mmCIF file of the C-alpha atoms, coordinates in Angstrom:
data_MODEL
# 
_entry.id   MODEL 
# 
loop_
_atom_site.group_PDB 
_atom_site.id 
_atom_site.type_symbol 
_atom_site.label_atom_id 
_atom_site.label_alt_id 
_atom_site.label_comp_id 
_atom_site.label_asym_id 
_atom_site.label_entity_id 
_atom_site.label_seq_id 
_atom_site.pdbx_PDB_ins_code 
_atom_site.Cartn_x 
_atom_site.Cartn_y 
_atom_site.Cartn_z 
_atom_site.occupancy 
_atom_site.B_iso_or_equiv 
_atom_site.pdbx_formal_charge 
_atom_site.auth_seq_id 
_atom_site.auth_comp_id 
_atom_site.auth_asym_id 
_atom_site.auth_atom_id 
_atom_site.pdbx_PDB_model_num 
ATOM 1   C CA . UNK A 1 1   ? -1.672  6.464   -11.141 1.00 0.00 ? 1   UNK A CA 1 
ATOM 2   C CA . UNK A 1 2   ? -5.093  8.083   -11.516 1.00 0.00 ? 2   UNK A CA 1 
ATOM 3   C CA . UNK A 1 3   ? -5.558  7.064   -15.146 1.00 0.00 ? 3   UNK A CA 1 
ATOM 4   C CA . UNK A 1 4   ? -8.433  4.798   -16.153 1.00 0.00 ? 4   UNK A CA 1 
ATOM 5   C CA . UNK A 1 5   ? -5.938  2.154   -17.287 1.00 0.00 ? 5   UNK A CA 1 
ATOM 6   C CA . UNK A 1 6   ? -4.484  1.915   -13.770 1.00 0.00 ? 6   UNK A CA 1 
ATOM 7   C CA . UNK A 1 7   ? -7.607  2.547   -11.702 1.00 0.00 ? 7   UNK A CA 1 
ATOM 8   C CA . UNK A 1 8   ? -10.050 0.444   -13.706 1.00 0.00 ? 8   UNK A CA 1 
ATOM 9   C CA . UNK A 1 9   ? -8.641  -2.996  -12.764 1.00 0.00 ? 9   UNK A CA 1 
ATOM 10  C CA . UNK A 1 10  ? -7.983  -1.830  -9.178  1.00 0.00 ? 10  UNK A CA 1 
ATOM 11  C CA . UNK A 1 11  ? -11.563 -0.698  -8.656  1.00 0.00 ? 11  UNK A CA 1 
ATOM 12  C CA . UNK A 1 12  ? -13.012 -3.809  -10.278 1.00 0.00 ? 12  UNK A CA 1 
ATOM 13  C CA . UNK A 1 13  ? -10.887 -6.081  -8.053  1.00 0.00 ? 13  UNK A CA 1 
ATOM 14  C CA . UNK A 1 14  ? -11.820 -4.262  -4.850  1.00 0.00 ? 14  UNK A CA 1 
ATOM 15  C CA . UNK A 1 15  ? -15.513 -3.846  -5.703  1.00 0.00 ? 15  UNK A CA 1 
ATOM 16  C CA . UNK A 1 16  ? -15.798 -7.572  -6.399  1.00 0.00 ? 16  UNK A CA 1 
ATOM 17  C CA . UNK A 1 17  ? -14.332 -8.405  -2.974  1.00 0.00 ? 17  UNK A CA 1 
ATOM 18  C CA . UNK A 1 18  ? -16.495 -5.851  -1.162  1.00 0.00 ? 18  UNK A CA 1 
ATOM 19  C CA . UNK A 1 19  ? -19.675 -7.195  -2.718  1.00 0.00 ? 19  UNK A CA 1 
ATOM 20  C CA . UNK A 1 20  ? -22.634 -5.673  -0.880  1.00 0.00 ? 20  UNK A CA 1 
ATOM 21  C CA . UNK A 1 21  ? -20.515 -4.815  2.176   1.00 0.00 ? 21  UNK A CA 1 
ATOM 22  C CA . UNK A 1 22  ? -18.535 -1.812  3.361   1.00 0.00 ? 22  UNK A CA 1 
ATOM 23  C CA . UNK A 1 23  ? -14.880 -1.113  2.560   1.00 0.00 ? 23  UNK A CA 1 
ATOM 24  C CA . UNK A 1 24  ? -12.233 0.558   4.726   1.00 0.00 ? 24  UNK A CA 1 
ATOM 25  C CA . UNK A 1 25  ? -9.105  2.021   3.151   1.00 0.00 ? 25  UNK A CA 1 
ATOM 26  C CA . UNK A 1 26  ? -6.010  2.306   5.327   1.00 0.00 ? 26  UNK A CA 1 
ATOM 27  C CA . UNK A 1 27  ? -3.922  5.372   4.385   1.00 0.00 ? 27  UNK A CA 1 
ATOM 28  C CA . UNK A 1 28  ? -6.640  6.669   2.072   1.00 0.00 ? 28  UNK A CA 1 
ATOM 29  C CA . UNK A 1 29  ? -4.570  9.760   1.202   1.00 0.00 ? 29  UNK A CA 1 
ATOM 30  C CA . UNK A 1 30  ? -6.271  12.125  -1.217  1.00 0.00 ? 30  UNK A CA 1 
ATOM 31  C CA . UNK A 1 31  ? -8.857  9.525   -2.224  1.00 0.00 ? 31  UNK A CA 1 
ATOM 32  C CA . UNK A 1 32  ? -7.286  8.357   -5.497  1.00 0.00 ? 32  UNK A CA 1 
ATOM 33  C CA . UNK A 1 33  ? -8.893  4.924   -5.003  1.00 0.00 ? 33  UNK A CA 1 
ATOM 34  C CA . UNK A 1 34  ? -11.473 5.496   -2.290  1.00 0.00 ? 34  UNK A CA 1 
ATOM 35  C CA . UNK A 1 35  ? -13.455 8.240   -4.027  1.00 0.00 ? 35  UNK A CA 1 
ATOM 36  C CA . UNK A 1 36  ? -14.047 6.406   -7.341  1.00 0.00 ? 36  UNK A CA 1 
ATOM 37  C CA . UNK A 1 37  ? -14.748 3.176   -5.432  1.00 0.00 ? 37  UNK A CA 1 
ATOM 38  C CA . UNK A 1 38  ? -17.449 5.044   -3.514  1.00 0.00 ? 38  UNK A CA 1 
ATOM 39  C CA . UNK A 1 39  ? -18.787 6.357   -6.821  1.00 0.00 ? 39  UNK A CA 1 
ATOM 40  C CA . UNK A 1 40  ? -19.162 2.732   -7.924  1.00 0.00 ? 40  UNK A CA 1 
ATOM 41  C CA . UNK A 1 41  ? -21.605 2.226   -5.087  1.00 0.00 ? 41  UNK A CA 1 
ATOM 42  C CA . UNK A 1 42  ? -19.308 0.659   -2.477  1.00 0.00 ? 42  UNK A CA 1 
ATOM 43  C CA . UNK A 1 43  ? -19.672 2.349   0.935   1.00 0.00 ? 43  UNK A CA 1 
ATOM 44  C CA . UNK A 1 44  ? -16.131 3.466   1.822   1.00 0.00 ? 44  UNK A CA 1 
ATOM 45  C CA . UNK A 1 45  ? -14.531 4.836   4.982   1.00 0.00 ? 45  UNK A CA 1 
ATOM 46  C CA . UNK A 1 46  ? -10.897 5.761   5.467   1.00 0.00 ? 46  UNK A CA 1 
ATOM 47  C CA . UNK A 1 47  ? -8.065  6.201   7.924   1.00 0.00 ? 47  UNK A CA 1 
ATOM 48  C CA . UNK A 1 48  ? -5.368  8.775   7.100   1.00 0.00 ? 48  UNK A CA 1 
ATOM 49  C CA . UNK A 1 49  ? -2.446  10.069  9.117   1.00 0.00 ? 49  UNK A CA 1 
ATOM 50  C CA . UNK A 1 50  ? -1.933  13.290  7.114   1.00 0.00 ? 50  UNK A CA 1 
ATOM 51  C CA . UNK A 1 51  ? -4.476  16.012  7.760   1.00 0.00 ? 51  UNK A CA 1 
ATOM 52  C CA . UNK A 1 52  ? -3.229  17.825  4.651   1.00 0.00 ? 52  UNK A CA 1 
ATOM 53  C CA . UNK A 1 53  ? -3.959  14.849  2.382   1.00 0.00 ? 53  UNK A CA 1 
ATOM 54  C CA . UNK A 1 54  ? -7.335  14.318  4.023   1.00 0.00 ? 54  UNK A CA 1 
ATOM 55  C CA . UNK A 1 55  ? -8.148  17.971  3.337   1.00 0.00 ? 55  UNK A CA 1 
ATOM 56  C CA . UNK A 1 56  ? -7.522  17.388  -0.383  1.00 0.00 ? 56  UNK A CA 1 
ATOM 57  C CA . UNK A 1 57  ? -9.851  14.384  -0.282  1.00 0.00 ? 57  UNK A CA 1 
ATOM 58  C CA . UNK A 1 58  ? -12.486 16.433  1.499   1.00 0.00 ? 58  UNK A CA 1 
ATOM 59  C CA . UNK A 1 59  ? -12.590 18.857  -1.458  1.00 0.00 ? 59  UNK A CA 1 
ATOM 60  C CA . UNK A 1 60  ? -13.670 15.911  -3.622  1.00 0.00 ? 60  UNK A CA 1 
ATOM 61  C CA . UNK A 1 61  ? -16.389 14.358  -1.469  1.00 0.00 ? 61  UNK A CA 1 
ATOM 62  C CA . UNK A 1 62  ? -18.378 15.167  1.671   1.00 0.00 ? 62  UNK A CA 1 
ATOM 63  C CA . UNK A 1 63  ? -17.725 13.600  5.079   1.00 0.00 ? 63  UNK A CA 1 
ATOM 64  C CA . UNK A 1 64  ? -21.196 12.051  5.100   1.00 0.00 ? 64  UNK A CA 1 
ATOM 65  C CA . UNK A 1 65  ? -20.459 10.236  1.840   1.00 0.00 ? 65  UNK A CA 1 
ATOM 66  C CA . UNK A 1 66  ? -16.922 9.101   2.752   1.00 0.00 ? 66  UNK A CA 1 
ATOM 67  C CA . UNK A 1 67  ? -15.944 9.503   6.418   1.00 0.00 ? 67  UNK A CA 1 
ATOM 68  C CA . UNK A 1 68  ? -12.227 9.693   7.232   1.00 0.00 ? 68  UNK A CA 1 
ATOM 69  C CA . UNK A 1 69  ? -10.621 9.266   10.654  1.00 0.00 ? 69  UNK A CA 1 
ATOM 70  C CA . UNK A 1 70  ? -7.305  11.041  11.216  1.00 0.00 ? 70  UNK A CA 1 
ATOM 71  C CA . UNK A 1 71  ? -4.809  8.641   12.745  1.00 0.00 ? 71  UNK A CA 1 
ATOM 72  C CA . UNK A 1 72  ? -2.316  5.810   12.371  1.00 0.00 ? 72  UNK A CA 1 
ATOM 73  C CA . UNK A 1 73  ? -3.575  2.870   10.317  1.00 0.00 ? 73  UNK A CA 1 
ATOM 74  C CA . UNK A 1 74  ? -1.945  0.420   12.757  1.00 0.00 ? 74  UNK A CA 1 
ATOM 75  C CA . UNK A 1 75  ? -3.936  1.598   15.778  1.00 0.00 ? 75  UNK A CA 1 
ATOM 76  C CA . UNK A 1 76  ? -6.875  3.831   14.798  1.00 0.00 ? 76  UNK A CA 1 
ATOM 77  C CA . UNK A 1 77  ? -10.297 2.194   15.098  1.00 0.00 ? 77  UNK A CA 1 
ATOM 78  C CA . UNK A 1 78  ? -13.403 3.377   13.254  1.00 0.00 ? 78  UNK A CA 1 
ATOM 79  C CA . UNK A 1 79  ? -16.990 2.329   13.985  1.00 0.00 ? 79  UNK A CA 1 
ATOM 80  C CA . UNK A 1 80  ? -18.663 -0.595  12.310  1.00 0.00 ? 80  UNK A CA 1 
ATOM 81  C CA . UNK A 1 81  ? -17.802 -3.831  10.571  1.00 0.00 ? 81  UNK A CA 1 
ATOM 82  C CA . UNK A 1 82  ? -16.364 -4.162  7.080   1.00 0.00 ? 82  UNK A CA 1 
ATOM 83  C CA . UNK A 1 83  ? -16.324 -6.753  4.326   1.00 0.00 ? 83  UNK A CA 1 
ATOM 84  C CA . UNK A 1 84  ? -13.061 -5.385  2.960   1.00 0.00 ? 84  UNK A CA 1 
ATOM 85  C CA . UNK A 1 85  ? -10.027 -3.566  4.322   1.00 0.00 ? 85  UNK A CA 1 
ATOM 86  C CA . UNK A 1 86  ? -7.429  -2.590  1.737   1.00 0.00 ? 86  UNK A CA 1 
ATOM 87  C CA . UNK A 1 87  ? -4.020  -0.937  1.592   1.00 0.00 ? 87  UNK A CA 1 
ATOM 88  C CA . UNK A 1 88  ? -2.620  -0.042  -1.831  1.00 0.00 ? 88  UNK A CA 1 
ATOM 89  C CA . UNK A 1 89  ? 0.588   1.055   -3.543  1.00 0.00 ? 89  UNK A CA 1 
ATOM 90  C CA . UNK A 1 90  ? 3.287   -0.050  -1.059  1.00 0.00 ? 90  UNK A CA 1 
ATOM 91  C CA . UNK A 1 91  ? 1.824   1.982   1.795   1.00 0.00 ? 91  UNK A CA 1 
ATOM 92  C CA . UNK A 1 92  ? 2.347   -0.676  4.463   1.00 0.00 ? 92  UNK A CA 1 
ATOM 93  C CA . UNK A 1 93  ? 6.088   -0.065  3.966   1.00 0.00 ? 93  UNK A CA 1 
ATOM 94  C CA . UNK A 1 94  ? 5.603   3.357   5.588   1.00 0.00 ? 94  UNK A CA 1 
ATOM 95  C CA . UNK A 1 95  ? 5.422   1.457   8.886   1.00 0.00 ? 95  UNK A CA 1 
ATOM 96  C CA . UNK A 1 96  ? 9.123   1.162   9.640   1.00 0.00 ? 96  UNK A CA 1 
ATOM 97  C CA . UNK A 1 97  ? 9.189   -1.760  12.083  1.00 0.00 ? 97  UNK A CA 1 
ATOM 98  C CA . UNK A 1 98  ? 7.941   -5.320  11.937  1.00 0.00 ? 98  UNK A CA 1 
ATOM 99  C CA . UNK A 1 99  ? 5.924   -4.759  15.114  1.00 0.00 ? 99  UNK A CA 1 
ATOM 100 C CA . UNK A 1 100 ? 4.055   -1.842  13.515  1.00 0.00 ? 100 UNK A CA 1 
ATOM 101 C CA . UNK A 1 101 ? 3.296   -3.905  10.424  1.00 0.00 ? 101 UNK A CA 1 
ATOM 102 C CA . UNK A 1 102 ? 1.982   -6.764  12.571  1.00 0.00 ? 102 UNK A CA 1 
ATOM 103 C CA . UNK A 1 103 ? -0.280  -4.261  14.369  1.00 0.00 ? 103 UNK A CA 1 
ATOM 104 C CA . UNK A 1 104 ? -1.567  -3.095  10.989  1.00 0.00 ? 104 UNK A CA 1 
ATOM 105 C CA . UNK A 1 105 ? -2.682  -6.648  10.224  1.00 0.00 ? 105 UNK A CA 1 
ATOM 106 C CA . UNK A 1 106 ? -4.277  -6.916  13.651  1.00 0.00 ? 106 UNK A CA 1 
ATOM 107 C CA . UNK A 1 107 ? -6.104  -3.648  13.094  1.00 0.00 ? 107 UNK A CA 1 
ATOM 108 C CA . UNK A 1 108 ? -7.396  -4.879  9.746   1.00 0.00 ? 108 UNK A CA 1 
ATOM 109 C CA . UNK A 1 109 ? -8.645  -8.088  11.349  1.00 0.00 ? 109 UNK A CA 1 
ATOM 110 C CA . UNK A 1 110 ? -10.285 -6.033  14.114  1.00 0.00 ? 110 UNK A CA 1 
ATOM 111 C CA . UNK A 1 111 ? -12.418 -4.212  11.535  1.00 0.00 ? 111 UNK A CA 1 
ATOM 112 C CA . UNK A 1 112 ? -13.366 -7.236  9.414   1.00 0.00 ? 112 UNK A CA 1 
ATOM 113 C CA . UNK A 1 113 ? -16.514 -9.249  9.805   1.00 0.00 ? 113 UNK A CA 1 
ATOM 114 C CA . UNK A 1 114 ? -16.386 -13.050 9.444   1.00 0.00 ? 114 UNK A CA 1 
ATOM 115 C CA . UNK A 1 115 ? -15.359 -13.919 5.893   1.00 0.00 ? 115 UNK A CA 1 
ATOM 116 C CA . UNK A 1 116 ? -14.036 -10.401 5.279   1.00 0.00 ? 116 UNK A CA 1 
ATOM 117 C CA . UNK A 1 117 ? -10.844 -9.776  3.318   1.00 0.00 ? 117 UNK A CA 1 
ATOM 118 C CA . UNK A 1 118 ? -7.686  -7.745  3.823   1.00 0.00 ? 118 UNK A CA 1 
ATOM 119 C CA . UNK A 1 119 ? -5.902  -6.716  0.609   1.00 0.00 ? 119 UNK A CA 1 
ATOM 120 C CA . UNK A 1 120 ? -2.379  -5.342  0.245   1.00 0.00 ? 120 UNK A CA 1 
ATOM 121 C CA . UNK A 1 121 ? -0.571  -4.144  -2.892  1.00 0.00 ? 121 UNK A CA 1 
ATOM 122 C CA . UNK A 1 122 ? 3.191   -4.262  -2.353  1.00 0.00 ? 122 UNK A CA 1 
ATOM 123 C CA . UNK A 1 123 ? 6.345   -4.394  -4.418  1.00 0.00 ? 123 UNK A CA 1 
ATOM 124 C CA . UNK A 1 124 ? 8.725   -7.334  -4.210  1.00 0.00 ? 124 UNK A CA 1 
ATOM 125 C CA . UNK A 1 125 ? 12.151  -6.108  -2.981  1.00 0.00 ? 125 UNK A CA 1 
ATOM 126 C CA . UNK A 1 126 ? 14.441  -6.057  -6.050  1.00 0.00 ? 126 UNK A CA 1 
ATOM 127 C CA . UNK A 1 127 ? 17.376  -7.592  -4.207  1.00 0.00 ? 127 UNK A CA 1 
ATOM 128 C CA . UNK A 1 128 ? 18.070  -9.916  -7.129  1.00 0.00 ? 128 UNK A CA 1 
ATOM 129 C CA . UNK A 1 129 ? 19.537  -6.866  -8.889  1.00 0.00 ? 129 UNK A CA 1 
ATOM 130 C CA . UNK A 1 130 ? 22.111  -6.265  -6.135  1.00 0.00 ? 130 UNK A CA 1 
ATOM 131 C CA . UNK A 1 131 ? 25.518  -7.772  -6.946  1.00 0.00 ? 131 UNK A CA 1 
ATOM 132 C CA . UNK A 1 132 ? 27.863  -8.343  -3.982  1.00 0.00 ? 132 UNK A CA 1 
ATOM 133 C CA . UNK A 1 133 ? 28.834  -5.047  -2.375  1.00 0.00 ? 133 UNK A CA 1 
ATOM 134 C CA . UNK A 1 134 ? 26.182  -2.926  -4.142  1.00 0.00 ? 134 UNK A CA 1 
ATOM 135 C CA . UNK A 1 135 ? 23.417  -1.262  -2.123  1.00 0.00 ? 135 UNK A CA 1 
ATOM 136 C CA . UNK A 1 136 ? 21.576  0.804   -4.775  1.00 0.00 ? 136 UNK A CA 1 
ATOM 137 C CA . UNK A 1 137 ? 19.095  -0.120  -7.513  1.00 0.00 ? 137 UNK A CA 1 
ATOM 138 C CA . UNK A 1 138 ? 17.792  2.460   -10.043 1.00 0.00 ? 138 UNK A CA 1 
ATOM 139 C CA . UNK A 1 139 ? 14.067  2.400   -10.773 1.00 0.00 ? 139 UNK A CA 1 
ATOM 140 C CA . UNK A 1 140 ? 13.749  5.419   -13.089 1.00 0.00 ? 140 UNK A CA 1 
ATOM 141 C CA . UNK A 1 141 ? 16.308  7.149   -15.308 1.00 0.00 ? 141 UNK A CA 1 
ATOM 142 C CA . UNK A 1 142 ? 14.499  9.647   -17.497 1.00 0.00 ? 142 UNK A CA 1 
ATOM 143 C CA . UNK A 1 143 ? 15.041  13.140  -18.850 1.00 0.00 ? 143 UNK A CA 1 
ATOM 144 C CA . UNK A 1 144 ? 13.567  14.975  -15.874 1.00 0.00 ? 144 UNK A CA 1 
ATOM 145 C CA . UNK A 1 145 ? 13.812  12.420  -13.077 1.00 0.00 ? 145 UNK A CA 1 
ATOM 146 C CA . UNK A 1 146 ? 16.418  10.120  -11.554 1.00 0.00 ? 146 UNK A CA 1 
ATOM 147 C CA . UNK A 1 147 ? 15.224  7.602   -8.991  1.00 0.00 ? 147 UNK A CA 1 
ATOM 148 C CA . UNK A 1 148 ? 17.019  4.857   -7.103  1.00 0.00 ? 148 UNK A CA 1 
ATOM 149 C CA . UNK A 1 149 ? 16.582  2.816   -3.946  1.00 0.00 ? 149 UNK A CA 1 
ATOM 150 C CA . UNK A 1 150 ? 19.301  2.102   -1.386  1.00 0.00 ? 150 UNK A CA 1 
ATOM 151 C CA . UNK A 1 151 ? 19.015  -0.885  0.955   1.00 0.00 ? 151 UNK A CA 1 
ATOM 152 C CA . UNK A 1 152 ? 19.911  -1.701  4.536   1.00 0.00 ? 152 UNK A CA 1 
ATOM 153 C CA . UNK A 1 153 ? 19.792  -5.489  4.303   1.00 0.00 ? 153 UNK A CA 1 
ATOM 154 C CA . UNK A 1 154 ? 19.994  -6.019  8.069   1.00 0.00 ? 154 UNK A CA 1 
ATOM 155 C CA . UNK A 1 155 ? 17.094  -3.770  9.084   1.00 0.00 ? 155 UNK A CA 1 
ATOM 156 C CA . UNK A 1 156 ? 15.064  -4.390  5.868   1.00 0.00 ? 156 UNK A CA 1 
ATOM 157 C CA . UNK A 1 157 ? 14.954  -0.639  5.225   1.00 0.00 ? 157 UNK A CA 1 
ATOM 158 C CA . UNK A 1 158 ? 15.029  0.900   1.786   1.00 0.00 ? 158 UNK A CA 1 
ATOM 159 C CA . UNK A 1 159 ? 15.323  4.595   1.046   1.00 0.00 ? 159 UNK A CA 1 
ATOM 160 C CA . UNK A 1 160 ? 13.855  5.869   -2.219  1.00 0.00 ? 160 UNK A CA 1 
ATOM 161 C CA . UNK A 1 161 ? 15.868  8.796   -3.604  1.00 0.00 ? 161 UNK A CA 1 
ATOM 162 C CA . UNK A 1 162 ? 14.418  11.193  -6.172  1.00 0.00 ? 162 UNK A CA 1 
ATOM 163 C CA . UNK A 1 163 ? 16.193  13.872  -8.195  1.00 0.00 ? 163 UNK A CA 1 
ATOM 164 C CA . UNK A 1 164 ? 13.588  15.833  -10.144 1.00 0.00 ? 164 UNK A CA 1 
ATOM 165 C CA . UNK A 1 165 ? 14.365  18.561  -12.660 1.00 0.00 ? 165 UNK A CA 1 
ATOM 166 C CA . UNK A 1 166 ? 12.347  21.713  -11.888 1.00 0.00 ? 166 UNK A CA 1 
ATOM 167 C CA . UNK A 1 167 ? 11.998  24.302  -14.616 1.00 0.00 ? 167 UNK A CA 1 
ATOM 168 C CA . UNK A 1 168 ? 14.477  24.832  -17.442 1.00 0.00 ? 168 UNK A CA 1 
ATOM 169 C CA . UNK A 1 169 ? 17.501  26.066  -15.495 1.00 0.00 ? 169 UNK A CA 1 
ATOM 170 C CA . UNK A 1 170 ? 18.974  22.585  -15.071 1.00 0.00 ? 170 UNK A CA 1 
ATOM 171 C CA . UNK A 1 171 ? 18.580  22.483  -11.298 1.00 0.00 ? 171 UNK A CA 1 
ATOM 172 C CA . UNK A 1 172 ? 17.274  19.369  -9.570  1.00 0.00 ? 172 UNK A CA 1 
ATOM 173 C CA . UNK A 1 173 ? 15.114  19.049  -6.491  1.00 0.00 ? 173 UNK A CA 1 
ATOM 174 C CA . UNK A 1 174 ? 16.104  16.203  -4.181  1.00 0.00 ? 174 UNK A CA 1 
ATOM 175 C CA . UNK A 1 175 ? 13.714  14.145  -2.086  1.00 0.00 ? 175 UNK A CA 1 
ATOM 176 C CA . UNK A 1 176 ? 13.793  10.837  -0.244  1.00 0.00 ? 176 UNK A CA 1 
ATOM 177 C CA . UNK A 1 177 ? 11.527  8.544   1.759   1.00 0.00 ? 177 UNK A CA 1 
ATOM 178 C CA . UNK A 1 178 ? 12.181  5.612   4.110   1.00 0.00 ? 178 UNK A CA 1 
ATOM 179 C CA . UNK A 1 179 ? 10.343  2.296   3.898   1.00 0.00 ? 179 UNK A CA 1 
ATOM 180 C CA . UNK A 1 180 ? 10.500  -1.128  5.508   1.00 0.00 ? 180 UNK A CA 1 
ATOM 181 C CA . UNK A 1 181 ? 10.293  -3.835  2.874   1.00 0.00 ? 181 UNK A CA 1 
ATOM 182 C CA . UNK A 1 182 ? 8.628   -7.167  3.641   1.00 0.00 ? 182 UNK A CA 1 
ATOM 183 C CA . UNK A 1 183 ? 8.587   -10.465 1.776   1.00 0.00 ? 183 UNK A CA 1 
ATOM 184 C CA . UNK A 1 184 ? 5.294   -12.154 0.848   1.00 0.00 ? 184 UNK A CA 1 
ATOM 185 C CA . UNK A 1 185 ? 6.032   -15.040 3.234   1.00 0.00 ? 185 UNK A CA 1 
ATOM 186 C CA . UNK A 1 186 ? 6.653   -12.568 6.048   1.00 0.00 ? 186 UNK A CA 1 
ATOM 187 C CA . UNK A 1 187 ? 3.299   -10.915 5.391   1.00 0.00 ? 187 UNK A CA 1 
ATOM 188 C CA . UNK A 1 188 ? 1.618   -14.325 5.466   1.00 0.00 ? 188 UNK A CA 1 
ATOM 189 C CA . UNK A 1 189 ? 3.030   -14.903 8.945   1.00 0.00 ? 189 UNK A CA 1 
ATOM 190 C CA . UNK A 1 190 ? 1.800   -11.469 10.055  1.00 0.00 ? 190 UNK A CA 1 
ATOM 191 C CA . UNK A 1 191 ? -1.628  -12.445 8.747   1.00 0.00 ? 191 UNK A CA 1 
ATOM 192 C CA . UNK A 1 192 ? -1.568  -15.705 10.721  1.00 0.00 ? 192 UNK A CA 1 
ATOM 193 C CA . UNK A 1 193 ? -0.673  -13.778 13.877  1.00 0.00 ? 193 UNK A CA 1 
ATOM 194 C CA . UNK A 1 194 ? -3.751  -11.608 13.245  1.00 0.00 ? 194 UNK A CA 1 
ATOM 195 C CA . UNK A 1 195 ? -5.977  -14.642 12.654  1.00 0.00 ? 195 UNK A CA 1 
ATOM 196 C CA . UNK A 1 196 ? -6.196  -14.262 8.861   1.00 0.00 ? 196 UNK A CA 1 
ATOM 197 C CA . UNK A 1 197 ? -5.625  -16.870 6.148   1.00 0.00 ? 197 UNK A CA 1 
ATOM 198 C CA . UNK A 1 198 ? -4.082  -16.369 2.700   1.00 0.00 ? 198 UNK A CA 1 
ATOM 199 C CA . UNK A 1 199 ? -6.789  -16.712 0.061   1.00 0.00 ? 199 UNK A CA 1 
ATOM 200 C CA . UNK A 1 200 ? -4.849  -15.769 -3.078  1.00 0.00 ? 200 UNK A CA 1 
ATOM 201 C CA . UNK A 1 201 ? -1.859  -13.874 -4.399  1.00 0.00 ? 201 UNK A CA 1 
ATOM 202 C CA . UNK A 1 202 ? -1.569  -12.415 -7.900  1.00 0.00 ? 202 UNK A CA 1 
ATOM 203 C CA . UNK A 1 203 ? 0.954   -10.244 -9.707  1.00 0.00 ? 203 UNK A CA 1 
ATOM 204 C CA . UNK A 1 204 ? -1.354  -7.332  -10.556 1.00 0.00 ? 204 UNK A CA 1 
ATOM 205 C CA . UNK A 1 205 ? -4.934  -6.086  -10.353 1.00 0.00 ? 205 UNK A CA 1 
ATOM 206 C CA . UNK A 1 206 ? -5.770  -7.932  -13.573 1.00 0.00 ? 206 UNK A CA 1 
ATOM 207 C CA . UNK A 1 207 ? -5.048  -11.218 -11.800 1.00 0.00 ? 207 UNK A CA 1 
ATOM 208 C CA . UNK A 1 208 ? -1.886  -12.299 -13.617 1.00 0.00 ? 208 UNK A CA 1 
ATOM 209 C CA . UNK A 1 209 ? -0.127  -15.250 -11.935 1.00 0.00 ? 209 UNK A CA 1 
ATOM 210 C CA . UNK A 1 210 ? 2.419   -14.379 -9.273  1.00 0.00 ? 210 UNK A CA 1 
ATOM 211 C CA . UNK A 1 211 ? 5.833   -15.813 -10.186 1.00 0.00 ? 211 UNK A CA 1 
ATOM 212 C CA . UNK A 1 212 ? 9.451   -15.466 -9.128  1.00 0.00 ? 212 UNK A CA 1 
ATOM 213 C CA . UNK A 1 213 ? 9.798   -12.696 -11.721 1.00 0.00 ? 213 UNK A CA 1 
ATOM 214 C CA . UNK A 1 214 ? 6.853   -10.592 -10.483 1.00 0.00 ? 214 UNK A CA 1 
ATOM 215 C CA . UNK A 1 215 ? 7.797   -7.050  -9.449  1.00 0.00 ? 215 UNK A CA 1 
ATOM 216 C CA . UNK A 1 216 ? 4.832   -6.743  -7.060  1.00 0.00 ? 216 UNK A CA 1 
ATOM 217 C CA . UNK A 1 217 ? 1.943   -8.703  -5.641  1.00 0.00 ? 217 UNK A CA 1 
ATOM 218 C CA . UNK A 1 218 ? -1.680  -8.229  -4.698  1.00 0.00 ? 218 UNK A CA 1 
ATOM 219 C CA . UNK A 1 219 ? -2.367  -10.441 -1.692  1.00 0.00 ? 219 UNK A CA 1 
ATOM 220 C CA . UNK A 1 220 ? -5.771  -11.286 -0.220  1.00 0.00 ? 220 UNK A CA 1 
ATOM 221 C CA . UNK A 1 221 ? -6.176  -12.693 3.289   1.00 0.00 ? 221 UNK A CA 1 
ATOM 222 C CA . UNK A 1 222 ? -9.519  -13.845 4.664   1.00 0.00 ? 222 UNK A CA 1 
ATOM 223 C CA . UNK A 1 223 ? -10.949 -13.760 8.169   1.00 0.00 ? 223 UNK A CA 1 
ATOM 224 C CA . UNK A 1 224 ? -12.410 -17.207 8.922   1.00 0.00 ? 224 UNK A CA 1 
ATOM 225 C CA . UNK A 1 225 ? -16.153 -17.483 9.407   1.00 0.00 ? 225 UNK A CA 1 
# 
């Protein structure tokens, strides 16, 4: 995810939207995107819930160059006005209720100046691959890793399960994480609640058309002037 092939289109997309303005990254993590975007000349600030991840970011760049507030991206407010707020790689799904996701949109709108944009990168739930009675979909079956998602179709919760081979003794380490999946149309309604308007939706950072077969989307909502 930190390769030039992945990051290059992401940074170009975000830098174009930011223009001469400031950018705010929700759930900035260890700075995989925020740090190189700052190095491109875009002033970046961040919000991050994990102090441990923020500490890793801080080893890469000083607080004066890229300030980070510790807190929840749905409620934490940082000073100033931004031309761009962005949230990448499915991270909005870490908010496990619809109400929390709506508040995330409201918080983005709160930080945007007139004409500013809110960008989300999010996978499309692969429910088309679920035959009747099945609740699991594999997403990686490789030599050292097995990954699959299980779905609660009522609560819109998916759990990502990972079995990773550690070392050469054949033992696997198990991990899992819970997420609330949301449909593009549902996100559009959240945006309307927050006073934002859909500007465009594409299938990837290169701008490929979004179709019924797209596995993810990059959506851009705009705050009216």
